[in-house]
mmCIF file of C-alpha atoms in Angstrom:
data_model
loop_
_atom_site.group_PDB
_atom_site.id
_atom_site.type_symbol
_atom_site.label_atom_id
_atom_site.label_comp_id
_atom_site.label_asym_id
_atom_site.label_seq_id
_atom_site.Cartn_x
_atom_site.Cartn_y
_atom_site.Cartn_z
ATOM 1 C CA MET A 1 -100.951 47.945 154.972
ATOM 2 C CA PHE A 2 -99.162 49.325 158.010
ATOM 3 C CA THR A 3 -98.317 46.922 160.760
ATOM 4 C CA THR A 4 -99.030 47.869 164.295
ATOM 5 C CA ILE A 5 -96.863 47.116 167.244
ATOM 6 C CA VAL A 6 -98.549 47.100 170.574
ATOM 7 C CA VAL A 7 -96.457 48.791 173.212
ATOM 8 C CA PRO A 8 -97.622 48.200 176.739
ATOM 9 C CA ALA A 9 -98.425 51.371 178.613
ATOM 10 C CA ALA A 10 -96.375 50.425 181.615
ATOM 11 C CA GLN A 11 -93.303 48.310 181.268
ATOM 12 C CA THR A 12 -92.309 45.943 183.986
ATOM 13 C CA LYS A 13 -88.817 45.665 185.373
ATOM 14 C CA ALA A 14 -88.480 42.322 183.570
ATOM 15 C CA SER A 15 -88.610 44.082 180.216
ATOM 16 C CA ALA A 16 -85.088 44.419 178.908
ATOM 17 C CA VAL A 17 -85.967 46.720 175.987
ATOM 18 C CA PRO A 18 -86.337 50.363 176.885
ATOM 19 C CA GLU A 19 -89.239 52.346 175.450
ATOM 20 C CA SER A 20 -86.913 54.478 173.336
ATOM 21 C CA GLU A 21 -85.619 51.337 171.612
ATOM 22 C CA VAL A 22 -89.175 50.189 170.857
ATOM 23 C CA LEU A 23 -89.984 53.609 169.431
ATOM 24 C CA ARG A 24 -86.785 53.646 167.387
ATOM 25 C CA ARG A 25 -87.633 50.237 165.872
ATOM 26 C CA ARG A 26 -91.182 51.338 165.156
ATOM 27 C CA ASN A 27 -89.865 54.489 163.531
ATOM 28 C CA GLU A 28 -87.538 52.424 161.317
ATOM 29 C CA GLU A 29 -90.442 50.190 160.288
ATOM 30 C CA LEU A 30 -92.580 53.200 159.430
ATOM 31 C CA GLU A 31 -89.733 54.735 157.431
ATOM 32 C CA LYS A 32 -89.317 51.494 155.443
ATOM 33 C CA GLU A 33 -93.038 51.368 154.743
ATOM 34 C CA LEU A 34 -93.010 55.016 153.688
ATOM 35 C CA LYS A 35 -90.079 54.373 151.344
ATOM 36 C CA LYS A 36 -91.903 51.413 149.773
ATOM 37 C CA SER A 37 -95.040 53.484 149.420
ATOM 38 C CA ILE A 38 -93.133 56.296 147.711
ATOM 39 C CA GLU A 39 -91.484 53.792 145.350
ATOM 40 C CA ARG A 40 -94.895 52.329 144.463
ATOM 41 C CA GLU A 41 -96.243 55.811 143.863
ATOM 42 C CA GLU A 42 -93.328 56.621 141.541
ATOM 43 C CA LYS A 43 -93.900 53.406 139.595
ATOM 44 C CA MET A 44 -97.583 54.245 139.268
ATOM 45 C CA LYS A 45 -96.725 57.756 138.038
ATOM 46 C CA GLU A 46 -94.344 56.317 135.434
ATOM 47 C CA GLU A 47 -96.970 53.813 134.339
ATOM 48 C CA LEU A 48 -99.585 56.566 134.120
ATOM 49 C CA ASN A 49 -97.250 58.718 132.026
ATOM 50 C CA LYS A 50 -96.557 55.803 129.672
ATOM 51 C CA THR A 51 -100.276 55.166 129.348
ATOM 52 C CA TRP A 52 -100.942 58.850 128.621
ATOM 53 C CA GLU A 53 -98.260 58.789 125.920
ATOM 54 C CA LYS A 54 -99.784 55.678 124.337
ATOM 55 C CA LEU A 55 -103.188 57.342 124.420
ATOM 56 C CA ARG A 56 -101.800 60.487 122.782
ATOM 57 C CA VAL A 57 -100.175 58.416 120.016
ATOM 58 C CA ALA A 58 -103.393 56.456 119.492
ATOM 59 C CA GLU A 59 -105.447 59.656 119.278
ATOM 60 C CA GLU A 60 -103.058 61.144 116.716
ATOM 61 C CA ALA A 61 -103.222 57.941 114.673
ATOM 62 C CA GLU A 62 -107.018 58.016 114.842
ATOM 63 C CA GLU A 63 -107.043 61.610 113.593
ATOM 64 C CA ARG A 64 -104.752 60.723 110.681
ATOM 65 C CA LEU A 65 -106.881 57.701 109.784
ATOM 66 C CA CYS A 66 -110.076 59.743 109.904
ATOM 67 C CA SER A 67 -108.490 62.352 107.660
ATOM 68 C CA GLN A 68 -107.344 59.703 105.183
ATOM 69 C CA LEU A 69 -110.758 58.071 105.255
ATOM 70 C CA GLY A 70 -112.376 61.413 104.456
ATOM 71 C CA GLU A 71 -110.009 61.890 101.519
ATOM 72 C CA PHE A 72 -110.727 58.382 100.217
ATOM 73 C CA GLU A 73 -114.470 58.937 100.524
ATOM 74 C CA ALA A 74 -114.227 62.205 98.585
ATOM 75 C CA GLU A 75 -112.147 60.488 95.906
ATOM 76 C CA ALA A 76 -114.631 57.615 95.692
ATOM 77 C CA VAL A 77 -117.520 60.063 95.251
ATOM 78 C CA ASP A 78 -115.622 61.850 92.475
ATOM 79 C CA GLN A 79 -114.863 58.554 90.717
ATOM 80 C CA ALA A 80 -118.487 57.450 91.046
ATOM 81 C CA ARG A 81 -119.627 60.705 89.412
ATOM 82 C CA ILE A 82 -117.142 60.280 86.575
ATOM 83 C CA TYR A 83 -118.205 56.654 86.002
ATOM 84 C CA ARG A 84 -121.881 57.573 86.124
ATOM 85 C CA THR A 85 -121.315 60.339 83.567
ATOM 86 C CA ARG A 86 -119.383 57.923 81.331
ATOM 87 C CA ILE A 87 -122.120 55.292 81.601
ATOM 88 C CA ARG A 88 -124.799 57.859 80.716
ATOM 89 C CA THR A 89 -122.748 58.968 77.723
ATOM 90 C CA LEU A 90 -122.372 55.379 76.547
ATOM 91 C CA MET A 91 -126.094 54.715 77.095
ATOM 92 C CA ASP A 92 -126.945 57.810 75.036
ATOM 93 C CA GLN A 93 -124.603 56.679 72.263
ATOM 94 C CA LEU A 94 -126.120 53.196 72.288
ATOM 95 C CA SER A 95 -129.641 54.612 72.208
ATOM 96 C CA THR A 96 -128.756 56.872 69.280
ATOM 97 C CA ALA A 97 -127.179 53.966 67.409
ATOM 98 C CA GLN A 98 -130.258 51.810 67.975
ATOM 99 C CA LYS A 99 -132.534 54.584 66.700
ATOM 100 C CA LEU A 100 -130.389 54.954 63.580
ATOM 101 C CA LEU A 101 -130.505 51.240 62.968
ATOM 102 C CA GLN A 102 -134.250 51.128 63.419
ATOM 103 C CA SER A 103 -134.909 54.152 61.211
ATOM 104 C CA ASP A 104 -132.835 52.797 58.333
ATOM 105 C CA GLN A 105 -133.847 49.217 59.025
ATOM 106 C CA ILE A 106 -130.259 48.172 58.777
ATOM 107 C CA THR A 107 -129.503 44.738 60.058
ATOM 108 C CA ILE A 108 -126.162 43.796 61.424
ATOM 109 C CA PRO A 109 -125.144 40.303 60.460
ATOM 110 C CA ASP A 110 -123.992 37.949 63.160
ATOM 111 C CA SER A 111 -120.246 37.769 63.335
ATOM 112 C CA GLN A 112 -120.177 33.976 63.537
#
């Protein structure tokens, strides 16, 4: 990620750039890279925070859905019990009616 500038250990007289200038330029490059790195880090932190918030919202929604599902299941069980009781009552009534019909040998004419 960081670029490297090779600075010769001993500069010749032909070199027009003094060592302090080379170091100053290198320092500027490093500062720019540091600034970019800090900016990337800040973006990543913001993205992480947004992701955490989305996760929190999703977890809350999951909890609400699970709670609602539990309530619906309890209601369905209650309704099933009520229907089963009603069906048993109707079956008992039908059985009693059939016994009465058989004991008196009453025939019910077809309604055609």
